[in-house]
XYZ file of C-alpha atoms in Angstrom:
775
model
C 59.978 110.981 27.968
C 62.051 111.020 31.088
C 65.488 109.531 30.813
C 65.240 106.189 32.718
C 68.868 106.413 33.781
C 68.312 109.833 35.328
C 65.192 108.518 37.092
C 67.082 105.568 38.561
C 69.971 107.762 39.697
C 67.555 110.263 41.267
C 65.717 107.495 43.098
C 68.984 106.091 44.366
C 70.061 109.483 45.657
C 66.713 109.923 47.463
C 67.039 106.468 49.006
C 70.593 107.191 50.140
C 69.509 110.538 51.548
C 66.644 108.909 53.494
C 68.899 106.128 54.720
C 71.437 108.624 56.011
C 68.666 110.370 58.040
C 67.153 107.171 59.421
C 67.771 106.902 63.140
C 65.932 103.694 63.888
C 66.304 99.965 63.409
C 64.110 97.016 64.259
C 64.393 93.397 65.347
C 61.743 90.716 65.631
C 61.088 88.127 68.308
C 58.121 86.150 67.059
C 55.238 88.557 66.680
C 56.949 91.146 68.885
C 58.854 93.884 67.091
C 61.416 96.034 68.888
C 62.306 99.347 67.267
C 65.434 101.092 68.487
C 65.558 104.852 68.016
C 69.161 106.031 68.154
C 69.197 108.723 70.828
C 65.515 108.189 71.574
C 63.078 105.765 73.145
C 62.834 102.103 72.221
C 59.477 101.003 70.833
C 57.799 97.643 71.099
C 54.655 96.407 69.385
C 52.892 93.189 68.444
C 52.203 92.626 64.770
C 48.872 91.051 65.695
C 47.675 94.354 67.159
C 47.616 96.034 63.754
C 49.888 98.896 64.815
C 51.907 100.703 62.141
C 54.909 102.959 62.530
C 55.061 106.677 61.807
C 58.249 108.580 61.041
C 59.436 112.093 61.738
C 62.941 113.518 61.344
C 64.376 110.040 61.104
C 62.707 108.703 64.252
C 60.006 106.055 64.519
C 56.763 106.368 66.484
C 53.769 104.091 67.089
C 50.500 105.016 65.425
C 48.419 104.106 68.476
C 45.376 106.043 67.315
C 45.624 104.284 63.929
C 44.859 107.487 62.038
C 48.052 107.685 59.991
C 49.350 110.875 61.583
C 51.619 111.650 64.515
C 49.456 112.811 67.408
C 51.010 114.687 70.294
C 50.432 111.796 72.687
C 52.288 109.447 70.312
C 55.377 111.670 70.236
C 57.810 110.361 72.855
C 59.899 113.539 72.528
C 57.238 115.576 74.340
C 56.767 115.865 78.142
C 54.413 113.374 79.777
C 52.072 116.137 80.933
C 51.588 117.487 77.400
C 51.037 114.006 76.006
C 48.553 113.130 78.731
C 46.501 116.271 78.134
C 46.371 115.623 74.396
C 45.253 112.027 74.862
C 42.673 112.920 77.506
C 41.111 115.422 75.118
C 40.702 112.678 72.501
C 39.086 110.135 74.827
C 35.363 109.502 75.014
C 33.648 109.598 78.414
C 33.333 105.801 78.246
C 37.080 105.514 77.698
C 37.882 107.854 80.585
C 35.416 105.950 82.766
C 37.320 102.740 82.008
C 40.607 104.441 82.840
C 39.138 105.322 86.238
C 38.621 101.651 87.099
C 41.064 99.439 88.993
C 40.358 95.752 88.576
C 39.442 93.233 91.210
C 42.232 90.805 92.172
C 43.597 88.770 89.241
C 45.476 85.500 89.783
C 47.603 84.152 86.900
C 46.351 81.608 86.113
C 42.945 82.179 87.668
C 41.615 80.144 90.563
C 38.079 78.954 91.124
C 37.239 80.571 94.475
C 37.471 83.974 96.118
C 40.181 86.362 94.855
C 40.947 85.968 91.172
C 38.266 83.360 90.426
C 37.527 83.333 86.689
C 36.928 81.176 83.614
C 38.548 80.357 80.288
C 36.035 79.898 77.476
C 33.416 79.389 80.150
C 35.344 76.706 82.048
C 37.563 76.653 85.156
C 41.251 76.739 84.319
C 41.849 73.074 85.164
C 39.151 71.982 82.709
C 39.726 74.529 79.955
C 42.941 73.416 78.283
C 44.114 77.030 78.484
C 47.745 77.984 78.966
C 48.564 79.591 82.321
C 49.289 82.923 80.620
C 46.068 83.091 78.610
C 43.598 85.844 79.430
C 40.464 84.883 81.315
C 37.039 85.597 79.889
C 36.595 88.299 82.495
C 39.930 89.965 81.741
C 39.194 90.102 78.012
C 35.811 91.600 78.776
C 36.884 94.357 81.139
C 39.817 95.313 78.927
C 37.805 95.382 75.704
C 34.279 96.315 76.767
C 34.852 98.382 79.910
C 38.071 100.098 78.736
C 39.776 99.134 81.999
C 43.540 99.697 81.936
C 44.629 99.199 85.550
C 44.926 95.552 86.602
C 45.690 94.274 90.100
C 47.805 91.115 89.845
C 47.972 88.723 92.795
C 49.648 85.329 92.430
C 51.634 84.431 89.323
C 52.808 80.916 88.495
C 56.344 82.068 87.715
C 58.162 84.989 86.051
C 57.880 83.429 82.583
C 54.111 83.086 82.860
C 53.842 86.630 84.200
C 55.809 88.011 81.244
C 53.813 86.098 78.660
C 50.507 87.119 80.269
C 51.629 90.742 80.303
C 52.438 90.580 76.598
C 48.998 89.181 75.791
C 47.310 91.918 77.804
C 49.358 94.639 76.152
C 48.765 93.308 72.641
C 45.018 93.379 73.235
C 45.108 96.922 74.649
C 47.389 98.189 71.899
C 45.066 97.002 69.161
C 41.874 98.648 70.406
C 40.724 102.221 70.903
C 43.550 104.710 71.325
C 46.128 102.039 72.143
C 46.379 102.842 75.848
C 48.574 100.185 77.539
C 47.687 98.392 80.758
C 49.222 99.649 84.003
C 49.478 96.415 86.004
C 49.932 96.575 89.751
C 50.670 94.477 92.803
C 50.226 94.500 96.547
C 53.519 93.770 98.389
C 54.906 90.402 97.222
C 58.463 90.209 98.618
C 57.628 88.893 102.102
C 59.973 86.093 103.083
C 58.611 82.548 103.386
C 59.862 80.963 106.587
C 60.661 77.592 105.003
C 62.511 78.992 101.977
C 66.225 78.335 102.041
C 68.977 80.738 101.056
C 72.386 79.752 99.734
C 75.063 81.916 98.200
C 74.203 82.123 94.523
C 70.662 80.899 95.097
C 67.882 82.033 92.809
C 64.170 82.226 93.465
C 60.785 83.259 92.167
C 61.408 86.701 93.676
C 63.820 88.114 96.248
C 62.713 87.601 99.857
C 62.725 90.414 102.399
C 61.411 90.979 105.923
C 57.965 92.471 106.356
C 57.417 96.184 106.921
C 57.890 95.916 110.675
C 61.117 94.045 109.984
C 62.271 96.803 107.663
C 61.486 99.290 110.415
C 63.393 97.168 112.957
C 66.597 97.750 110.992
C 66.223 101.489 111.753
C 68.011 101.998 108.423
C 66.128 103.777 105.619
C 68.931 102.943 103.191
C 67.992 99.258 103.409
C 64.431 100.204 102.478
C 65.648 102.366 99.596
C 67.784 99.494 98.323
C 64.790 97.181 98.618
C 62.773 99.613 96.501
C 65.451 99.717 93.842
C 65.569 95.920 93.629
C 61.830 95.343 93.951
C 61.080 97.865 91.205
C 63.316 95.984 88.779
C 61.660 92.707 89.661
C 58.210 94.255 89.342
C 58.980 95.651 85.890
C 60.297 92.232 84.839
C 56.910 90.807 85.865
C 55.021 93.478 83.925
C 54.091 95.421 87.057
C 54.395 99.202 86.887
C 52.457 100.290 89.976
C 53.020 99.156 93.561
C 50.022 99.359 95.875
C 52.464 100.244 98.620
C 54.002 101.300 100.911
C 51.568 101.166 103.799
C 52.704 104.168 105.808
C 49.995 104.318 108.466
C 51.396 104.973 111.919
C 51.156 101.992 114.253
C 49.789 104.008 117.155
C 46.961 101.526 117.901
C 48.686 98.309 119.042
C 45.657 96.037 118.544
C 45.052 96.889 114.869
C 44.986 93.815 112.593
C 47.089 95.616 109.966
C 49.747 96.796 112.398
C 52.190 94.363 110.773
C 52.038 96.311 107.498
C 53.237 99.549 109.093
C 56.727 100.847 109.818
C 55.841 100.974 113.518
C 54.686 103.839 115.714
C 57.460 106.427 115.354
C 56.433 109.414 113.223
C 60.034 110.211 112.330
C 61.154 106.671 111.540
C 57.996 105.998 109.523
C 58.488 109.248 107.619
C 62.068 108.379 106.678
C 61.094 104.829 105.713
C 58.214 106.091 103.564
C 60.475 108.516 101.715
C 63.163 105.896 101.119
C 60.668 103.290 99.919
C 59.032 105.584 97.363
C 62.360 106.979 96.161
C 63.639 103.442 95.632
C 60.603 102.334 93.665
C 60.065 105.410 91.520
C 63.577 106.546 90.587
C 65.310 105.469 87.387
C 68.834 106.616 86.605
C 71.427 106.532 83.854
C 70.272 105.067 80.558
C 67.099 103.800 82.293
C 65.853 107.330 82.926
C 63.410 108.951 80.516
C 62.832 112.297 82.245
C 62.551 113.745 85.740
C 63.805 110.583 87.451
C 61.105 108.468 85.779
C 61.996 105.684 83.403
C 62.178 102.026 82.503
C 62.899 100.751 86.025
C 60.409 103.083 87.718
C 57.338 101.751 89.473
C 54.591 104.124 90.558
C 54.171 104.013 94.344
C 50.590 104.213 95.619
C 51.066 105.172 99.237
C 48.416 104.125 101.711
C 46.283 104.892 103.605
C 45.453 108.598 103.687
C 45.078 110.267 106.204
C 46.441 107.338 108.232
C 44.479 104.162 108.881
C 46.144 103.324 112.174
C 43.928 104.866 114.897
C 41.094 102.324 114.614
C 38.911 102.414 117.703
C 39.664 99.377 119.834
C 41.942 98.053 117.080
C 39.022 96.811 114.937
C 39.743 96.967 111.209
C 37.744 98.982 108.677
C 37.493 96.182 106.118
C 34.440 95.425 108.221
C 31.620 97.663 109.436
C 32.496 96.853 113.044
C 35.853 98.601 112.469
C 34.705 101.512 110.315
C 35.777 104.291 112.698
C 39.184 105.878 113.175
C 39.252 108.008 116.304
C 41.468 110.757 117.666
C 41.177 110.899 121.467
C 44.573 112.607 121.565
C 43.576 115.147 118.875
C 46.663 113.954 117.016
C 45.888 113.796 113.307
C 49.112 115.776 112.788
C 51.397 112.829 113.597
C 49.345 110.490 111.410
C 49.956 112.764 108.412
C 53.736 113.086 108.765
C 54.779 109.968 106.779
C 52.730 111.368 103.900
C 53.379 115.104 104.034
C 57.023 115.036 105.154
C 57.976 111.660 103.672
C 56.241 110.467 100.517
C 55.353 114.013 99.397
C 58.917 115.290 99.890
C 61.213 112.840 98.159
C 64.944 113.213 97.828
C 64.859 111.821 94.285
C 63.877 113.604 91.083
C 60.342 112.199 90.934
C 59.651 114.536 93.894
C 56.403 113.001 95.122
C 54.608 109.658 95.294
C 52.535 109.299 92.146
C 49.389 107.927 93.780
C 47.634 107.723 97.130
C 44.936 105.454 98.542
C 42.668 106.634 101.354
C 41.647 104.034 103.923
C 38.138 102.687 104.356
C 37.747 104.450 107.696
C 35.464 107.255 108.703
C 37.970 109.621 110.325
C 35.638 110.555 113.150
C 35.290 114.285 113.768
C 38.209 115.285 111.545
C 36.115 117.184 108.982
C 35.802 120.578 110.620
C 34.544 122.293 107.457
C 31.633 120.275 106.059
C 31.020 118.313 109.277
C 30.701 115.018 107.374
C 31.531 111.663 108.943
C 31.959 109.590 105.772
C 34.543 107.166 104.476
C 37.787 108.938 103.605
C 37.316 108.526 99.842
C 34.000 110.387 100.065
C 35.331 113.279 102.120
C 35.773 116.503 100.165
C 37.557 117.898 103.206
C 40.157 115.124 103.345
C 40.748 114.842 99.572
C 40.054 118.176 97.855
C 40.815 120.476 100.767
C 43.503 118.726 102.801
C 45.276 116.338 100.401
C 45.191 118.446 97.261
C 44.710 121.917 98.715
C 46.762 122.171 101.891
C 49.455 119.646 100.929
C 49.522 120.129 97.149
C 49.302 116.464 96.166
C 49.350 116.263 92.358
C 49.011 112.537 91.742
C 46.253 109.964 91.468
C 43.811 109.378 94.322
C 42.445 105.817 94.169
C 39.853 104.365 96.528
C 40.571 101.227 98.464
C 38.909 98.102 97.092
C 35.131 97.786 97.319
C 34.185 101.155 98.848
C 31.196 101.578 96.524
C 29.660 98.169 97.248
C 26.551 97.560 99.358
C 27.229 96.122 102.811
C 25.047 93.117 103.710
C 26.292 92.526 107.262
C 28.320 94.111 110.071
C 30.969 91.402 109.674
C 30.919 91.233 105.854
C 34.363 91.568 104.278
C 35.215 94.039 101.507
C 31.885 95.865 101.223
C 32.813 99.221 102.683
C 30.568 102.116 101.703
C 30.952 103.669 105.144
C 28.878 106.760 105.771
C 27.166 106.629 102.373
C 25.216 103.407 102.751
C 21.973 105.152 101.772
C 23.319 106.239 98.365
C 23.111 104.125 95.221
C 26.272 102.639 93.752
C 26.340 105.297 91.023
C 25.715 108.073 93.552
C 28.669 106.824 95.597
C 30.891 107.052 92.524
C 29.663 110.580 91.883
C 30.248 111.706 95.472
C 33.790 110.285 95.447
C 34.600 111.972 92.126
C 33.344 115.307 93.363
C 35.351 114.845 96.559
C 38.500 114.612 94.423
C 38.960 110.893 93.761
C 40.282 109.712 90.386
C 39.918 105.961 90.493
C 37.865 103.125 91.971
C 39.632 100.078 93.363
C 38.037 96.690 92.749
C 35.536 97.892 90.142
C 35.650 96.230 86.705
C 32.461 97.881 85.426
C 32.470 101.321 83.803
C 28.687 101.623 84.096
C 28.493 103.387 87.498
C 31.223 105.844 86.467
C 29.338 106.763 83.287
C 26.193 107.190 85.381
C 28.125 109.450 87.746
C 29.175 111.576 84.787
C 25.532 112.003 83.764
C 24.689 113.095 87.317
C 27.437 115.699 87.135
C 26.246 116.990 83.783
C 22.760 117.401 85.201
C 24.066 119.340 88.209
C 26.981 121.277 86.716
C 26.728 121.090 82.937
C 28.647 119.192 80.247
C 31.636 121.541 80.083
C 32.278 121.354 83.816
C 31.952 117.589 83.999
C 34.045 116.925 80.903
C 36.801 119.071 82.420
C 36.532 117.184 85.717
C 36.856 113.804 83.989
C 39.794 114.959 81.878
C 41.495 116.156 85.048
C 41.450 112.613 86.423
C 42.402 111.157 83.030
C 45.519 113.329 82.856
C 46.657 112.233 86.308
C 46.123 108.580 85.449
C 47.762 108.794 82.031
C 50.862 110.575 83.315
C 51.659 107.557 85.474
C 51.581 105.372 82.352
C 53.543 107.740 80.129
C 56.331 108.413 82.634
C 57.336 104.764 82.990
C 57.585 104.262 79.210
C 54.629 101.933 78.681
C 53.223 103.802 75.691
C 56.474 103.149 73.838
C 57.171 99.569 74.900
C 54.968 97.677 77.369
C 56.298 94.270 76.265
C 58.702 91.965 78.079
C 61.491 89.729 76.889
C 60.763 86.463 78.693
C 64.404 85.472 79.074
C 65.319 88.850 80.557
C 62.406 88.581 83.001
C 63.462 85.103 84.081
C 67.015 86.299 84.690
C 65.998 89.436 86.586
C 63.438 88.140 89.069
C 65.036 86.560 92.123
C 68.571 86.751 90.765
C 71.385 85.861 93.202
C 72.370 89.453 94.011
C 68.792 90.379 94.806
C 68.321 87.267 96.933
C 71.517 88.022 98.866
C 70.419 91.590 99.616
C 67.037 90.386 100.844
C 68.563 87.765 103.114
C 70.986 90.250 104.641
C 68.057 92.551 105.389
C 66.258 89.675 107.097
C 69.227 89.120 109.406
C 69.327 92.815 110.298
C 65.621 92.830 111.099
C 65.729 90.254 113.907
C 65.448 91.785 117.381
C 66.885 90.136 120.483
C 65.118 91.413 123.613
C 66.479 88.931 126.140
C 69.726 86.991 126.488
C 70.040 86.012 130.125
C 73.533 84.873 131.054
C 74.540 85.286 127.437
C 72.746 82.086 126.515
C 73.084 82.979 122.857
C 74.804 82.191 120.594
C 74.754 78.392 120.872
C 77.407 75.980 119.687
C 76.491 73.754 116.761
C 77.594 70.665 118.678
C 74.529 70.918 120.928
C 71.186 69.105 120.674
C 67.912 70.991 120.281
C 64.381 70.112 121.333
C 61.732 71.746 119.095
C 58.147 71.208 120.315
C 55.351 70.921 117.785
C 52.695 73.611 117.754
C 48.997 72.870 118.005
C 46.848 75.373 116.160
C 43.133 75.069 116.917
C 40.517 75.542 114.230
C 39.474 79.146 113.721
C 38.970 81.871 111.162
C 41.496 84.055 109.347
C 41.375 87.799 108.701
C 38.943 87.303 105.806
C 36.564 85.267 107.950
C 37.467 81.991 106.215
C 37.630 78.843 108.351
C 41.089 77.453 109.109
C 41.530 73.806 110.192
C 43.246 72.595 113.342
C 46.825 71.373 112.909
C 49.762 69.897 114.840
C 53.074 70.518 113.096
C 56.594 71.684 113.637
C 56.428 75.501 113.577
C 59.771 75.594 111.787
C 61.459 73.683 108.994
C 63.030 70.921 111.030
C 65.393 70.159 108.142
C 66.776 73.684 108.416
C 67.280 73.303 112.174
C 69.146 70.014 111.607
C 71.710 71.843 109.486
C 72.727 73.752 112.609
C 72.061 71.406 115.534
C 71.221 67.831 116.355
C 67.480 67.539 116.958
C 65.589 65.307 119.348
C 61.924 64.820 120.226
C 62.944 63.773 123.735
C 63.401 66.836 125.992
C 65.531 64.774 128.351
C 68.171 64.334 125.636
C 68.260 68.009 124.664
C 70.750 70.686 125.658
C 68.249 73.460 124.987
C 64.764 74.092 123.576
C 63.805 76.227 120.584
C 60.167 77.262 120.969
C 58.622 78.964 117.938
C 55.416 80.878 118.617
C 53.386 83.702 117.101
C 52.108 86.800 118.861
C 48.709 86.465 120.548
C 45.623 86.444 118.331
C 42.279 86.894 120.065
C 40.279 87.694 116.961
C 38.810 90.740 115.296
C 37.020 92.497 118.142
C 33.579 91.379 116.959
C 31.830 88.134 117.857
C 28.396 87.216 116.407
C 27.981 84.781 119.312
C 28.035 87.713 121.741
C 25.285 89.305 119.665
C 23.213 86.145 119.791
C 23.543 86.111 123.576
C 22.094 89.610 123.832
C 25.287 91.655 123.688
C 26.230 94.244 121.080
C 28.679 91.884 119.348
C 31.764 93.889 120.360
C 34.511 92.142 122.348
C 38.080 93.041 123.343
C 41.138 92.453 121.196
C 43.709 91.022 123.562
C 47.496 91.177 123.247
C 48.057 88.385 125.774
C 47.598 84.629 125.461
C 45.596 83.939 128.579
C 42.031 84.971 129.430
C 41.514 88.736 129.484
C 38.575 90.665 130.932
C 38.304 94.281 129.748
C 37.594 95.979 133.076
C 39.502 99.124 132.014
C 37.812 99.592 128.625
C 35.761 102.708 127.826
C 32.242 102.788 129.169
C 31.102 104.415 125.928
C 32.835 104.134 122.560
C 34.055 107.349 120.975
C 32.332 106.565 117.665
C 29.478 104.322 116.651
C 26.446 103.852 114.499
C 25.610 101.722 111.499
C 22.436 101.210 109.420
C 22.537 97.554 110.458
C 22.767 98.325 114.185
C 20.148 99.808 116.542
C 22.707 101.237 118.955
C 25.720 103.527 118.812
C 27.750 102.416 121.850
C 30.332 99.859 120.736
C 31.885 99.412 124.159
C 33.092 95.956 125.181
C 33.747 96.817 128.825
C 33.890 93.812 131.197
C 33.749 91.252 128.388
C 36.307 88.461 128.241
C 38.339 86.811 125.498
C 41.166 84.310 125.242
C 43.684 84.174 122.426
C 42.992 81.590 119.749
C 46.624 80.549 119.997
C 46.783 80.338 123.798
C 48.408 76.951 123.220
C 51.553 78.878 122.201
C 51.909 79.960 125.820
C 51.433 76.361 126.918
C 54.276 75.343 124.554
C 56.635 77.700 126.336
C 55.553 76.637 129.832
C 55.701 72.935 128.980
C 59.136 73.285 127.380
C 60.415 75.061 130.488
C 59.214 72.204 132.699
C 60.503 69.492 130.360
C 63.978 71.017 130.057
C 64.413 71.110 133.847
C 66.561 74.200 134.027
C 68.259 73.921 130.655
C 67.988 76.988 128.369
C 64.712 77.749 126.625
C 64.970 80.080 123.657
C 61.689 81.552 122.406
C 61.357 82.850 118.856
C 58.237 84.964 118.370
C 56.947 85.802 114.887
C 55.482 89.194 115.766
C 52.611 90.885 113.973
C 51.793 93.526 116.605
C 52.745 94.466 120.178
C 52.215 91.800 122.848
C 52.295 91.286 126.612
C 55.455 89.411 127.663
C 54.779 89.094 131.378
C 53.032 85.723 130.866
C 56.289 83.881 130.114
C 59.323 86.139 129.892
C 60.703 85.282 133.342
C 60.545 81.567 132.526
C 62.929 81.643 129.550
C 66.561 82.516 128.945
C 66.436 84.193 125.532
C 63.842 85.808 123.283
C 64.189 86.657 119.596
C 61.547 88.590 117.676
C 61.066 88.138 113.941
C 58.867 89.988 111.468
C 58.508 87.600 108.569
C 61.888 85.982 107.894
C 63.220 82.649 106.713
C 63.887 80.000 109.366
C 67.451 79.948 108.182
C 67.931 83.585 109.228
C 66.770 82.694 112.750
C 69.202 79.786 112.884
C 72.048 82.002 111.730
C 71.379 84.255 114.724
C 70.884 81.422 117.233
C 74.107 79.714 116.135
C 76.152 82.917 116.029
C 76.700 82.907 112.278
C 75.206 86.403 112.408
C 74.741 88.881 115.264
C 71.352 90.442 116.064
C 71.137 94.178 115.429
C 67.421 94.943 115.139
C 65.574 97.407 117.378
C 61.943 97.493 118.483
C 59.970 99.785 116.147
C 57.172 99.998 118.722
C 56.505 99.578 122.431
C 55.716 96.291 124.155
C 52.994 96.862 126.794
C 53.389 95.847 130.422
C 49.796 94.607 130.560
C 46.384 95.012 128.955
C 45.428 97.864 131.268
C 47.971 100.158 129.614
C 46.676 99.033 126.219
C 43.124 100.050 127.161
C 44.240 103.402 128.558
C 46.450 104.404 125.619
C 45.034 106.677 122.921
C 44.605 105.227 119.433
C 46.207 108.220 117.668
C 49.157 108.856 120.013
C 52.580 107.145 119.815
C 54.699 106.079 122.796
C 51.884 106.289 125.354
C 52.001 102.840 126.981
C 53.760 101.608 130.097
C 56.310 99.123 128.768
C 57.257 95.673 129.977
C 60.355 95.502 132.215
C 61.989 92.079 132.134
C 63.794 90.037 134.747
C 67.107 91.546 133.644
C 65.793 95.090 134.209
C 65.483 95.932 130.527
C 62.496 97.933 129.298
C 60.887 96.760 126.063
C 60.370 100.260 124.741
C 60.631 101.726 121.254
C 64.256 101.519 120.089
C 65.292 98.728 122.459
C 67.321 95.790 121.203
C 70.364 93.713 122.114
C 73.437 92.270 120.438
C 76.015 89.895 121.871
C 77.520 92.755 123.855
C 74.275 93.801 125.540
C 71.822 96.658 124.999
C 72.389 98.447 121.700
C 73.204 102.149 121.855
C 74.338 103.617 118.560
C 73.664 106.334 116.007
C 70.298 104.785 115.170
C 68.979 104.849 118.722
C 70.141 108.437 119.086
C 68.606 109.620 115.818
C 65.239 107.976 116.379
C 64.865 108.347 120.144
C 61.276 108.812 121.291
C 61.470 112.583 121.638
C 62.262 112.894 117.907
C 59.285 113.663 115.680
């Protein structure tokens, strides 16, 4: 018999030996377990998911495949590329198909109409008794049954709810299949709300920044980089690891509905802004870095929209069939590509290149000189395989915009955008996009069409070829999940999330950026700044009933266009113009609609009408006789010209506000604040007012700080302001700086790079660096 004392001593020595080699420790927070590897990556898992730990050389690893052995993809010591290839080789076609899906919009909690509408145990949220962070029936289904792992998050109730929802999603994903975590994403969500109020030390749901045009108006890429660094930390605290941004289309077509999402019309400025934005979002440093600049504060940047969505003919947008064509009358695709090829593809940071790209819905008319196809960009082998991947060496994920494989029921139907491939089936569209070089399908929760596409490929090319093609996409998609550390720990600490999102330092940085984004284009007689002892008259704005970008009806309203409580903190306020020392008139840039009017069609026209950049009636006598592009299965004609048709801006009452205020003030100063979404014609009112400030999505408080002199304007125009609509009609959709600009009563030209401070016209290092001749 063995000596029991010797056995005990031996066991003790083994235990001590193992303990001395152990390099990990764990803590519990409810069902969440955090495992700290000394000198290695931190792990997180949910006990409910059934995950066990594996050990090697004293380190702990997650057994995501649940097979009891350490697979290459589970080994956090290996490079992301090697791990991704190993995991892709283990995945079934159904699992890869699910990985190639990007969900439709998900609100947390879900609503009952339009984007994010869903149920909880078959009932609407309000009737279900569900918690706001519970998964919807639809989310559980597409995660479990369709193997979807990329989720587009829209509204969230608050950071706590977002964190708890993320943890539920990740626990479900961890416990099924190969344990692939969810890569949650977001469209831009940091746009300032005008009525929000900033105070030193204030906290919010998320930090508030100017819109993209406002960022561009600072002419300072470092502000954009800093925004990216802050926004990425807030995103990660919300469980978001991919940003469906930045939008780096050139704003060379001034009428385009999405102009406001661009960095303006300058190729060089847009290129520098694109690079700074992506660097800020993707780069982790110090103890947050895992490898190659990627890490725990990194957020994948999905740049959009390849090869530039800006040159829409007549400014009509490609979310709708009536705006499906991008045109190049100036033969200037080269400038449209620069923010991608010289900006987002050539980063200064260690991540080197944006990790994902989204082509726009458009048919880039006549660009394909090889296959001669006029199809939506995501279906173009020339634009994706040849140009994007071949010529420019893009190595990341290519994801379609949302809804490109759906059938289109009407010319003015929103979000059903299978342009150029309308005759194909849904599965055939998926197959064509995959063979063109696409990896992922935005807005598709169903793996079925992707699996069907695989079968089509097998029939045409054989199993080996098609398996290799699917694994190629899987590797690209998986690398973006591995590099940000989600395989090790996708879970959030709720208290840390609450403290990170909208913290005072982040809020302060956002507010300072808002101040720097405001552009002063007129200050006759140095009207501004105004003393706080004065009395302001602020007219109410009437907004007639109409339709928004999505075609949804909007009701008429009569309200103050500004938070009157904010104004009262700076000036006395009166509703009687006779008692006022000055008027503050808040308006928005002209909005004449989408460029398509079913009423025109009913009256025997082709449905196409002008998009006007002025408030008053406009007749398009200088428009093209024949459109450059045209044709749709739902139309019996190809000429989309709107020549000699007339429109009036929906918000023409904004012009009336200015004119009426000028009359009512009887010579006293009128200051106009325009919330600008695209270029506009100023000749209708500029001579009638003393000062004009332009904003691009800022808080009312930031405007008041400028008006009162608490801050000095420093923004510059990131695009031209046209002298009239004739120059708008004659400019070329793909060419920057080709309009005749407005010259005001003071002799100043509202051209790219123009702006004023208290001393007059700004001339500094920014205006020199980004002058119009610079490309």
